[in-house]
mmCIF file of N, CA and C in Angstrom:
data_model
loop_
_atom_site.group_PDB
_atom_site.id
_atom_site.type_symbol
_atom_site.label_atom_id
_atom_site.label_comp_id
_atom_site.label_asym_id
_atom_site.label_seq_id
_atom_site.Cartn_x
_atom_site.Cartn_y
_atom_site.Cartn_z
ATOM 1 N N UNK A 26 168.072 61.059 77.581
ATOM 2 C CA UNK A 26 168.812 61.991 76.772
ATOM 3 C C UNK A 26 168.240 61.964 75.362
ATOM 4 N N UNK A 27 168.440 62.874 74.903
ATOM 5 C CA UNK A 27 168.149 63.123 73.192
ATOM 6 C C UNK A 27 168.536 62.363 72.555
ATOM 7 N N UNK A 28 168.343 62.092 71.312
ATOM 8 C CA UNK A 28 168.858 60.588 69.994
ATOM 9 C C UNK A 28 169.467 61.799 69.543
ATOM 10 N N UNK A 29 171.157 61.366 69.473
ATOM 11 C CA UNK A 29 171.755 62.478 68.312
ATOM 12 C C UNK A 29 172.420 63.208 68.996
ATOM 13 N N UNK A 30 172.265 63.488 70.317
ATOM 14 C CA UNK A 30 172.898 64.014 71.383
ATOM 15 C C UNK A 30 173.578 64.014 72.436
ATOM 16 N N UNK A 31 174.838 64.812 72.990
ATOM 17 C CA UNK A 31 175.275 64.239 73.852
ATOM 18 C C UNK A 31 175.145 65.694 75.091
ATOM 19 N N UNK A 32 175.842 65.345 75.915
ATOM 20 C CA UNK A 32 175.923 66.599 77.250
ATOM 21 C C UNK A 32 177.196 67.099 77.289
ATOM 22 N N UNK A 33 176.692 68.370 77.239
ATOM 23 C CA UNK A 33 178.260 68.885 76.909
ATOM 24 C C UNK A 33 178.629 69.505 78.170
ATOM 25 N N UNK A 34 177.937 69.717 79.303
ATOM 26 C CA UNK A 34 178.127 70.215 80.303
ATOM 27 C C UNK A 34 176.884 70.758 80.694
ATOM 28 N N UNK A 35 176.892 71.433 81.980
ATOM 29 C CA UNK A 35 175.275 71.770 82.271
ATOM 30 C C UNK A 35 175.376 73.375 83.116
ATOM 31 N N UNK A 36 174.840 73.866 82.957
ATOM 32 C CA UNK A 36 174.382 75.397 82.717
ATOM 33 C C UNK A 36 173.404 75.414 84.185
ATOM 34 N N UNK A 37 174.345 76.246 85.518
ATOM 35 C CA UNK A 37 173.136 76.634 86.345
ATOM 36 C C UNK A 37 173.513 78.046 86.679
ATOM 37 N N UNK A 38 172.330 78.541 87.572
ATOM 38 C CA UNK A 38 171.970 80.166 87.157
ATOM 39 C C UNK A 38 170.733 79.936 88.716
ATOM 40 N N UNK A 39 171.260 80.965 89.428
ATOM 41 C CA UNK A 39 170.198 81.561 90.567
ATOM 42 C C UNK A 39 169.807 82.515 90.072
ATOM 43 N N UNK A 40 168.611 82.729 90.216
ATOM 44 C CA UNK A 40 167.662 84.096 89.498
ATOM 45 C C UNK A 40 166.685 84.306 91.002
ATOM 46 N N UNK A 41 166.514 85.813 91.151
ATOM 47 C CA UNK A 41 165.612 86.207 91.883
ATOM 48 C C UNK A 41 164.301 86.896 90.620
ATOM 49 N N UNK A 42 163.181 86.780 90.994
ATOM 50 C CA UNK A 42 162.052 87.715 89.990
ATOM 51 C C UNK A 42 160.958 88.154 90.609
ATOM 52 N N UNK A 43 160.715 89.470 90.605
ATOM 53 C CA UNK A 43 159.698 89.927 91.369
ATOM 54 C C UNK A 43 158.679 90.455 90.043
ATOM 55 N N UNK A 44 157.441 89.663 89.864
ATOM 56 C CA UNK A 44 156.059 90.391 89.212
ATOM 57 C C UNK A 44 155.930 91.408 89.288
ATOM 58 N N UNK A 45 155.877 91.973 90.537
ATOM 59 C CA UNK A 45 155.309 92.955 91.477
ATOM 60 C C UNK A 45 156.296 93.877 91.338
ATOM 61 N N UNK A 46 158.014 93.998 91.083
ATOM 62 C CA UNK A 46 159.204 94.944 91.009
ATOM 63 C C UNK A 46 159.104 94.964 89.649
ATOM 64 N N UNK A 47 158.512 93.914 88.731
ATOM 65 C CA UNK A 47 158.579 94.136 87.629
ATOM 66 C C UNK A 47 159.783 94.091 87.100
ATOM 67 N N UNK A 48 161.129 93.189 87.977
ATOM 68 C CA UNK A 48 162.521 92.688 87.537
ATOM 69 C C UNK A 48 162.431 91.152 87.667
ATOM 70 N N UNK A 49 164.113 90.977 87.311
ATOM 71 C CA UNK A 49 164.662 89.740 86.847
ATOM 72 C C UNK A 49 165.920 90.202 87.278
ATOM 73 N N UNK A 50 166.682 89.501 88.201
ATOM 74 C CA UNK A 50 167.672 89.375 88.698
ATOM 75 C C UNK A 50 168.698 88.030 88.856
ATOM 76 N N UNK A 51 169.622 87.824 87.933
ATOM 77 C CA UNK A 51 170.684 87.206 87.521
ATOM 78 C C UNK A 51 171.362 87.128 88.571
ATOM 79 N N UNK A 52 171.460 86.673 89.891
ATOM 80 C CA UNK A 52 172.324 86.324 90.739
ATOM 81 C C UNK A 52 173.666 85.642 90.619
ATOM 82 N N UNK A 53 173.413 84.323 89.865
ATOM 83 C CA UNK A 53 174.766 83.867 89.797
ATOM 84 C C UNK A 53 174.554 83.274 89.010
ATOM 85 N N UNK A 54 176.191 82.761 87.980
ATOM 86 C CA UNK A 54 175.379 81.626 87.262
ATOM 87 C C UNK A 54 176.879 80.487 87.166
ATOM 88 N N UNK A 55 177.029 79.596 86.599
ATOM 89 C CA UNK A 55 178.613 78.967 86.376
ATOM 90 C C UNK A 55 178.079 77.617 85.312
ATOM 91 N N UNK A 56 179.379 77.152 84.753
ATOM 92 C CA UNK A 56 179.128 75.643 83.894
ATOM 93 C C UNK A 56 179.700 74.875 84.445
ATOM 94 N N UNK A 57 179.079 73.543 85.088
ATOM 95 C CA UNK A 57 179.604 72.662 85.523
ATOM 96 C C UNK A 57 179.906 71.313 84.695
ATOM 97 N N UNK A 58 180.938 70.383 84.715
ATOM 98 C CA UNK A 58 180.634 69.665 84.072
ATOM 99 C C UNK A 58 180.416 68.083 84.047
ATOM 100 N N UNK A 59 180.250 68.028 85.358
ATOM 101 C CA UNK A 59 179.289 66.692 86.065
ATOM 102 C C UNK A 59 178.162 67.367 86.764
ATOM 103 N N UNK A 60 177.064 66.874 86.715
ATOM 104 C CA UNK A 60 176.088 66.463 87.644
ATOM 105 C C UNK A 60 176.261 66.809 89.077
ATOM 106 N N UNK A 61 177.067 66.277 89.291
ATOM 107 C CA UNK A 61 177.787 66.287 91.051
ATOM 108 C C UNK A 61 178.420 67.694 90.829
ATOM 109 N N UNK A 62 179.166 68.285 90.083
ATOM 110 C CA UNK A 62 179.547 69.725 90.213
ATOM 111 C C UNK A 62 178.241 70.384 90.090
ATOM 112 N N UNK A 63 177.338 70.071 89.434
ATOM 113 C CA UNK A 63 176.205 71.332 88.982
ATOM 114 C C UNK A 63 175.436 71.079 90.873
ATOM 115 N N UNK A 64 175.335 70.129 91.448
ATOM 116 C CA UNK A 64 174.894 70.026 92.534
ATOM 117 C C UNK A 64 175.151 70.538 93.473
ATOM 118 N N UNK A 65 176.694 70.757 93.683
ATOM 119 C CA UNK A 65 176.995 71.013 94.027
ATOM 120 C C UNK A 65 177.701 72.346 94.788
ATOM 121 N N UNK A 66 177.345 73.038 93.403
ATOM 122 C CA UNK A 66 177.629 74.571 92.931
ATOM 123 C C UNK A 66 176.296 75.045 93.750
ATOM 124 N N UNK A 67 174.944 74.454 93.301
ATOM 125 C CA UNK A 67 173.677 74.728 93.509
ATOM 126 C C UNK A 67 173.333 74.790 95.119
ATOM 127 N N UNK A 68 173.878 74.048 95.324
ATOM 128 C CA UNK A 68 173.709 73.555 97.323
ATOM 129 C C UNK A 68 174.491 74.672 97.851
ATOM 130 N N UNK A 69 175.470 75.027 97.551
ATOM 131 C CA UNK A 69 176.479 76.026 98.151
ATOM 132 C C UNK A 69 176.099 77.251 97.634
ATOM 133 N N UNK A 70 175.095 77.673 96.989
ATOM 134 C CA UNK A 70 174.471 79.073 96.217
ATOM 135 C C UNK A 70 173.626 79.072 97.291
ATOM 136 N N UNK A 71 172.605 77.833 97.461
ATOM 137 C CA UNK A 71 171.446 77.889 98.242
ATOM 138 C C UNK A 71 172.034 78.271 99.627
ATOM 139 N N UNK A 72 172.755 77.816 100.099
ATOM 140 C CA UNK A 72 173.710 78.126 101.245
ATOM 141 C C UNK A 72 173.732 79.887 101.594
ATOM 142 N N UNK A 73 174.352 80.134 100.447
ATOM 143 C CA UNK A 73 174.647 81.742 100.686
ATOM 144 C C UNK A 73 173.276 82.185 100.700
ATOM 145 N N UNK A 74 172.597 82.191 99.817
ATOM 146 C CA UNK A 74 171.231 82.794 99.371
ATOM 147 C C UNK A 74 170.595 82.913 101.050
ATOM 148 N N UNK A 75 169.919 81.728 101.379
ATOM 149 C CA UNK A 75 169.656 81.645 102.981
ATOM 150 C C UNK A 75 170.084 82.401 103.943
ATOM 151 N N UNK A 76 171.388 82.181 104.078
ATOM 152 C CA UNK A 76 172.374 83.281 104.647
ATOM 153 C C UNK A 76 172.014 84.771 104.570
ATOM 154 N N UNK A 77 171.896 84.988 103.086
ATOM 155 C CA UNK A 77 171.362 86.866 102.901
ATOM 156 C C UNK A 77 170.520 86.661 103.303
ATOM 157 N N UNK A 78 169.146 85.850 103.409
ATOM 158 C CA UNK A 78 168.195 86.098 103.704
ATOM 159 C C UNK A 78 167.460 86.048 104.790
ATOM 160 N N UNK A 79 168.286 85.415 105.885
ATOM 161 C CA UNK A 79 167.457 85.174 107.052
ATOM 162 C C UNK A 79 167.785 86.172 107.991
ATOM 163 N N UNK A 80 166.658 86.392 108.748
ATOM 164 C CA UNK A 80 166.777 87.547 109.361
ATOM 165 C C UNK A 80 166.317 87.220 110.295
ATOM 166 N N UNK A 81 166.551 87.443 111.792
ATOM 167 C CA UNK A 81 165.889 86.925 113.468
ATOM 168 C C UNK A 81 164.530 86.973 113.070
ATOM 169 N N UNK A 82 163.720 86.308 114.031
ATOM 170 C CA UNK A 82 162.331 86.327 114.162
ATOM 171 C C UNK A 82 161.903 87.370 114.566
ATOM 172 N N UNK A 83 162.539 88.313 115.406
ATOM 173 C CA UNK A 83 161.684 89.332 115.844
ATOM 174 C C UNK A 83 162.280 90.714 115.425
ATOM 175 N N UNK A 84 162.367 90.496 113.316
ATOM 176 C CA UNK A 84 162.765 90.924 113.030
ATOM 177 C C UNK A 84 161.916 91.047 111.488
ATOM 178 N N UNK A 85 161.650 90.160 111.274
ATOM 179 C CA UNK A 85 160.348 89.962 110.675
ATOM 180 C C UNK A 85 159.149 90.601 110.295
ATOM 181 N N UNK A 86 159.144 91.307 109.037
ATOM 182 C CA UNK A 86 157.904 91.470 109.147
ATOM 183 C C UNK A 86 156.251 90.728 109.389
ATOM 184 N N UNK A 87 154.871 91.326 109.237
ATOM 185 C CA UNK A 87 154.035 90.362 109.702
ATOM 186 C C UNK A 87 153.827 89.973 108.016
ATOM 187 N N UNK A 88 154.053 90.436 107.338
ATOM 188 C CA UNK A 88 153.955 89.741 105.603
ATOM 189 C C UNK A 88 154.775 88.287 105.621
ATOM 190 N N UNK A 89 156.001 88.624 106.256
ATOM 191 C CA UNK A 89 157.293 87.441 106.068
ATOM 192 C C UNK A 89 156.627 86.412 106.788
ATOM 193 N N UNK A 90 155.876 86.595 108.217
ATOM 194 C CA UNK A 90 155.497 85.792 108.894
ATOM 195 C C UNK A 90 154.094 85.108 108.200
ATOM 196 N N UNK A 91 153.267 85.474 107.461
ATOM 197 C CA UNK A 91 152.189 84.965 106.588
ATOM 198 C C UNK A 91 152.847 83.411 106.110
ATOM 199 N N UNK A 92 153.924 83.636 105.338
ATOM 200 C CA UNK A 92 154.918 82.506 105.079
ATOM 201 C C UNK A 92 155.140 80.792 105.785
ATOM 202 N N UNK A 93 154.228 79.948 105.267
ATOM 203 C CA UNK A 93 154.541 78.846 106.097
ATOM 204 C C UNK A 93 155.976 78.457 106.466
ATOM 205 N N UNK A 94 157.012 78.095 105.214
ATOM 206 C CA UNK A 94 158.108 78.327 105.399
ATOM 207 C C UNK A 94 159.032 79.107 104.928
ATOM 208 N N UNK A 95 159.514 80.131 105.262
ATOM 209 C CA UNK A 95 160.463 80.724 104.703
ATOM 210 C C UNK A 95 161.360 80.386 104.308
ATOM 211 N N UNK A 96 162.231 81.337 102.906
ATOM 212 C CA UNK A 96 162.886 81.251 101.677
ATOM 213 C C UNK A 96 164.273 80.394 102.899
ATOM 214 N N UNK A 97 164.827 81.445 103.094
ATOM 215 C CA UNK A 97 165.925 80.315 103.833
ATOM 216 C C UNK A 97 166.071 79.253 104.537
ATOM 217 N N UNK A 98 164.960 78.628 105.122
ATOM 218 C CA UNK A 98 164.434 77.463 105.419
ATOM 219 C C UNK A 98 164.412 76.244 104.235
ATOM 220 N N UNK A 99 163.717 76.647 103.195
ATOM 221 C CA UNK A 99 163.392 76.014 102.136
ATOM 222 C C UNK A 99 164.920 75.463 101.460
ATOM 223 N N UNK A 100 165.877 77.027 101.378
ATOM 224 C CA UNK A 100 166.872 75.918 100.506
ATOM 225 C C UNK A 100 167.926 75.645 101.876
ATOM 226 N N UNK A 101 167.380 75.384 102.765
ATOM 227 C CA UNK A 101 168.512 74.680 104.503
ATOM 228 C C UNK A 101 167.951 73.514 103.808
ATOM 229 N N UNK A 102 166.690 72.950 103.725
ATOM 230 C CA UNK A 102 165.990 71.940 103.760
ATOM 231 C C UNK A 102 166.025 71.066 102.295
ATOM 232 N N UNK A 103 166.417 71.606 101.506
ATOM 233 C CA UNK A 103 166.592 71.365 100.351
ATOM 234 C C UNK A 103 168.007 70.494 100.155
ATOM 235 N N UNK A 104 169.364 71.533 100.498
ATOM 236 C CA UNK A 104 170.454 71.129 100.437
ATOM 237 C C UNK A 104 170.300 70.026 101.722
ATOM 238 N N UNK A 105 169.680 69.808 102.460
ATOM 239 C CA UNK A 105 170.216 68.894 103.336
ATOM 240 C C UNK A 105 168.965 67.737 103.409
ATOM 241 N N UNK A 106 168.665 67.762 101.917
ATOM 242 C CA UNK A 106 167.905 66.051 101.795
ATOM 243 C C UNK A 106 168.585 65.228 100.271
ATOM 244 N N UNK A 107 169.708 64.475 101.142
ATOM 245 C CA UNK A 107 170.525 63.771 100.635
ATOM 246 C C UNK A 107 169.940 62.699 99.453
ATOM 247 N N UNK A 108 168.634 62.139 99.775
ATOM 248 C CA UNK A 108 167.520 61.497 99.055
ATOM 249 C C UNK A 108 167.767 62.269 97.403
ATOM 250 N N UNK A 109 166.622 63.360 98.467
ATOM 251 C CA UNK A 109 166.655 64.056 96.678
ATOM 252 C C UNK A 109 167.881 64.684 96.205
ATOM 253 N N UNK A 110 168.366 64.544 96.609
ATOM 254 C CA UNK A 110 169.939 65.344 96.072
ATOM 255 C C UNK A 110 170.089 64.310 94.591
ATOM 256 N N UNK A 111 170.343 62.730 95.283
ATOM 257 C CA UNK A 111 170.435 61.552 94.224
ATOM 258 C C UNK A 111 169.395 61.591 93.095
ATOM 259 N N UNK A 112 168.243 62.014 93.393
ATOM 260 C CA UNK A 112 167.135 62.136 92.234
ATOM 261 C C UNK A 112 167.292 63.161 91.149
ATOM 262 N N UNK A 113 167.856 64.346 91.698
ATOM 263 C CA UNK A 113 168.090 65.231 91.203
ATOM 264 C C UNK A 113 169.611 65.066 90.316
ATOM 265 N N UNK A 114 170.154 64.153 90.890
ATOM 266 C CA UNK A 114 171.552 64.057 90.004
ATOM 267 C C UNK A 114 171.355 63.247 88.690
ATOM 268 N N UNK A 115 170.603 62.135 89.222
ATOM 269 C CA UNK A 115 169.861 61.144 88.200
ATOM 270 C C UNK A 115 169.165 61.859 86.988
ATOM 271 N N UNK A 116 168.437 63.159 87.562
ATOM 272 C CA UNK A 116 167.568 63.393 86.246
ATOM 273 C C UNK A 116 168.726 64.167 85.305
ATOM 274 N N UNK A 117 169.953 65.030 86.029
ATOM 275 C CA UNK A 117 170.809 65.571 85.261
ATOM 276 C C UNK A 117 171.024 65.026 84.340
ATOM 277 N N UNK A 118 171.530 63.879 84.918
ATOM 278 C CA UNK A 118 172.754 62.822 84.055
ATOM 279 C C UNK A 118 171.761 62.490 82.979
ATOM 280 N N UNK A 119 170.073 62.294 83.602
ATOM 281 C CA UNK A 119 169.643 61.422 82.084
ATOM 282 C C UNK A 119 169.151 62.907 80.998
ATOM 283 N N UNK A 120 169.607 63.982 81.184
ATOM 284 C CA UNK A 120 169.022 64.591 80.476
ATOM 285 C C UNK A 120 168.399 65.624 80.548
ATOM 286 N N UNK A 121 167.786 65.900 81.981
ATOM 287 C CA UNK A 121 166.261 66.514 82.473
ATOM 288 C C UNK A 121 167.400 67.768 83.217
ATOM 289 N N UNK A 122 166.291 69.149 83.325
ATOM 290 C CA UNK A 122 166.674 70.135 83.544
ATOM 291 C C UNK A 122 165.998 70.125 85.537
ATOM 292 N N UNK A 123 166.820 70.402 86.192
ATOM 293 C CA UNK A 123 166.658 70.227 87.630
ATOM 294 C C UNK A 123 166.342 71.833 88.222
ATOM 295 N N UNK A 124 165.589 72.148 89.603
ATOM 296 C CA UNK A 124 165.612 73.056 90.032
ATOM 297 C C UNK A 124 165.202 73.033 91.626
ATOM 298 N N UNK A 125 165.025 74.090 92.253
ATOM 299 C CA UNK A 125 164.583 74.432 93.569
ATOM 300 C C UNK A 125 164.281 75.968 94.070
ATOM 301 N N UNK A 126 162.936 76.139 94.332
ATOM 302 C CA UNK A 126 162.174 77.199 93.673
ATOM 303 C C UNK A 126 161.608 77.426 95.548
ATOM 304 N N UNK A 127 161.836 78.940 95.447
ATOM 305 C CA UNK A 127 161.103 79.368 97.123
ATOM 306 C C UNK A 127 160.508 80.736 96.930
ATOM 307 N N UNK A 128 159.461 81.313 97.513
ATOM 308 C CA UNK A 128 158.930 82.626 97.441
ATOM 309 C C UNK A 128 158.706 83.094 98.664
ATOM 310 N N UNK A 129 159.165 84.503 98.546
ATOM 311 C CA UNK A 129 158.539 85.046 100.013
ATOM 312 C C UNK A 129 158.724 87.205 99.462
ATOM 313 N N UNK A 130 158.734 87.462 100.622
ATOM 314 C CA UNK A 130 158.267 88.665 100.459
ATOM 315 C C UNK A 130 159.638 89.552 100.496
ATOM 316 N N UNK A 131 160.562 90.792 100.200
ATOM 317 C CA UNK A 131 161.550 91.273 100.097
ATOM 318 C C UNK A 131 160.924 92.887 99.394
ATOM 319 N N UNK A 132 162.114 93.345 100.462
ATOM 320 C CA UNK A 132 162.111 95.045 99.862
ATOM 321 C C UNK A 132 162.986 95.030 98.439
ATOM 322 N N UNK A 133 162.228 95.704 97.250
ATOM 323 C CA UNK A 133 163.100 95.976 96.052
ATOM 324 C C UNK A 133 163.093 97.147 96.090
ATOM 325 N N UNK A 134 164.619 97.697 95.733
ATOM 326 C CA UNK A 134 165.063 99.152 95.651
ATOM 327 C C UNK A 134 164.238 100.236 96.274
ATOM 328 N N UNK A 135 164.043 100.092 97.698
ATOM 329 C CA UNK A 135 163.517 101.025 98.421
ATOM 330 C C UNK A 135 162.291 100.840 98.210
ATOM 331 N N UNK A 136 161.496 100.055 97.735
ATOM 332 C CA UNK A 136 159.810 100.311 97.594
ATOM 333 C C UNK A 136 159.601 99.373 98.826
ATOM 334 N N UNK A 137 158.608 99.424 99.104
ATOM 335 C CA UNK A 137 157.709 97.985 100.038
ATOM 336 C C UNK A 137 158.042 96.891 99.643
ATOM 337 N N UNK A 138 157.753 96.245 100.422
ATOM 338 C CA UNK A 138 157.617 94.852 100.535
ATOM 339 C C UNK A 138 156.584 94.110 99.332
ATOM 340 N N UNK A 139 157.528 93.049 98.210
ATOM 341 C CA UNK A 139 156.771 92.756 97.224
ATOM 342 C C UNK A 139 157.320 91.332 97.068
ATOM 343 N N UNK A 140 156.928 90.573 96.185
ATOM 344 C CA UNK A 140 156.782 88.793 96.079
ATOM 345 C C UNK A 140 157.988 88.857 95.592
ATOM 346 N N UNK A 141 158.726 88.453 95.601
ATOM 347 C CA UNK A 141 159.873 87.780 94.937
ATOM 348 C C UNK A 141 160.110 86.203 95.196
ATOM 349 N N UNK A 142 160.595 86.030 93.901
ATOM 350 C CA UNK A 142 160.563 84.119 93.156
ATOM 351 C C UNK A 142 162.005 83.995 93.609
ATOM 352 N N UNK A 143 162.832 83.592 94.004
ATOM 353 C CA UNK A 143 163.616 82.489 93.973
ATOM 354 C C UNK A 143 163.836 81.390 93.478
ATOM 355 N N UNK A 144 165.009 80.969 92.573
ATOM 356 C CA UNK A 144 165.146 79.692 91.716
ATOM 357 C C UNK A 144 166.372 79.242 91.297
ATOM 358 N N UNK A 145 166.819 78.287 91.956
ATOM 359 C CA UNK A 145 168.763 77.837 91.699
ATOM 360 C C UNK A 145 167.835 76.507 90.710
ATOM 361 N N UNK A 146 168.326 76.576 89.835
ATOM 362 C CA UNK A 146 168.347 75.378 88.681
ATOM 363 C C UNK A 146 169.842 75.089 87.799
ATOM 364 N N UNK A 147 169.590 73.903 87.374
ATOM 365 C CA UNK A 147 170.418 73.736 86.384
ATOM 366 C C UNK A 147 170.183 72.558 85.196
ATOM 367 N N UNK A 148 170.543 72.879 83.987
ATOM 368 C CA UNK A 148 170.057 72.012 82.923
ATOM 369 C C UNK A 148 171.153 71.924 82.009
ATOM 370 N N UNK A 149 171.024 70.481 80.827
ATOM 371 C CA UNK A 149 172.119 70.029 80.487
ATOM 372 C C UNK A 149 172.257 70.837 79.112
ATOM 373 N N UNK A 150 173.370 71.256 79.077
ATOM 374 C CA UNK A 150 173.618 71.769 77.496
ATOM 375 C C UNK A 150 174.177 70.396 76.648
ATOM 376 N N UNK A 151 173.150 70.769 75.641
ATOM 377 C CA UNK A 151 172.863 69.382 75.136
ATOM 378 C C UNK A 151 173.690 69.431 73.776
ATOM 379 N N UNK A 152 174.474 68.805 72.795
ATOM 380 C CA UNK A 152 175.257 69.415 71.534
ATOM 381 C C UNK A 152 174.996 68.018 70.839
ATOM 382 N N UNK A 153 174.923 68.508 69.402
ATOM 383 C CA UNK A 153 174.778 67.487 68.372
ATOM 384 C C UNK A 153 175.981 66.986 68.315
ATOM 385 N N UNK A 154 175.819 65.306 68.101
ATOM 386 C CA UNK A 154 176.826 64.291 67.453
ATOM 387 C C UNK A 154 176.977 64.449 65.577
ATOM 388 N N UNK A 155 178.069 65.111 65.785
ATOM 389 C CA UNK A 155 178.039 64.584 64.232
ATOM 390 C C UNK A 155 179.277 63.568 63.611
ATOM 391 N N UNK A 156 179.114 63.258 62.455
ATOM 392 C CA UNK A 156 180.055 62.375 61.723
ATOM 393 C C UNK A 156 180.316 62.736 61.328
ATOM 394 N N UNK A 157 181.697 62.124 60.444
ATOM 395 C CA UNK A 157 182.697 62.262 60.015
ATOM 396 C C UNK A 157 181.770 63.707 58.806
ATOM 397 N N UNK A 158 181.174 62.916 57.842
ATOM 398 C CA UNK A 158 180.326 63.766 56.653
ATOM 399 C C UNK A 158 179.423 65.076 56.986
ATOM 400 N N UNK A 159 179.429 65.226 58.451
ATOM 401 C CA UNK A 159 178.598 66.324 59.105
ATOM 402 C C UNK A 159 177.229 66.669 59.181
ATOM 403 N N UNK A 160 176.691 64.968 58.903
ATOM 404 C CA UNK A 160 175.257 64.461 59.487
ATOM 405 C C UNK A 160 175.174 64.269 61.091
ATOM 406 N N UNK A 161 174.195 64.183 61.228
ATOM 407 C CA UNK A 161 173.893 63.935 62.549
ATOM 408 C C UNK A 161 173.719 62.540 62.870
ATOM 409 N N UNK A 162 174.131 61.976 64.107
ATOM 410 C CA UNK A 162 173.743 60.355 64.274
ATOM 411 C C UNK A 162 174.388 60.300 65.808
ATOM 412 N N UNK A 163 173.536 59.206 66.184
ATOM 413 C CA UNK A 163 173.852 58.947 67.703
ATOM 414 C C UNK A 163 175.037 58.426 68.093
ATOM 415 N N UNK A 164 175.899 58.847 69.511
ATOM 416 C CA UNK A 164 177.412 59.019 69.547
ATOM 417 C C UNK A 164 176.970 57.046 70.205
ATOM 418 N N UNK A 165 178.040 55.898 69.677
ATOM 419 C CA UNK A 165 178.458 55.126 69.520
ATOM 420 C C UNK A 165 178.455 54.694 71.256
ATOM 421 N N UNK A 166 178.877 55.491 72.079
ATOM 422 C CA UNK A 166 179.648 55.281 73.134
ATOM 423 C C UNK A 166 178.344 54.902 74.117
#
């Protein structure tokens, strides 16, 4: 964590972004204020996200299929490695901004088939300690 600083809660946000659509899409966002809530929020986004996105195999385009693993695969596999779940809580708590990032191919607003980014993160909103005199100095605790 920062000298001078404490966590005031932590800030996550699913974003879709396509280069290629030439957008940025704000999916969801919420403030959690443990670690274990921001994780938690994040696992159950990835959840839905997957959900919209998976589609039968023989349903597929041959672009989607280029894809070693596909987007909804990635966050099945994600939320359900308990390992890194703990690593990822660890870096919250000390400070560090966490994420889980998948790409694959998706129709935007009626055009073809173009790249879109996928990205559930979350990072700590960080707020100055101050004293009594309204200097800054590291919280005691």
């Amino acid at each position: 964590m920062s000298a001078g600083r404490y966590v005031d809660g932590y800030h996550c946000e699913v974003v879709a972004r396509s280069p290629d659509a030439a957008g940025e899409w704000y999916l969801a966002t919420t403030w959690a204020d443990t670690p274990d809530d921001a994780l938690d929020w994040l696992h159950h986004q990835a959840a839905r996200l997957a959900d919209a996105l998976d589609v039968p195999r023989d349903d597929q385009s041959a672009e989607q299929c280029q894809y070693t693993t596909p987007v909804p695969a990635v966050f099945r596999e994600w939320t359900a490695d308990a390992e890194f779940r703990a690593v990822q809580c660890a870096a919250l708590a000390d400070g560090q901004p966490i994420s889980a990032n998948a790409r694959g191919p998706d129709r935007v607003c009626g055009s073809g088939e173009v790249e879109v980014l996928y990205s559930l993160a979350a990072r700590p909103i960080l707020r100055p300690v101050l004293t009594f005199f309204g200097s800054s100095s590291v919280d005691p605790r």
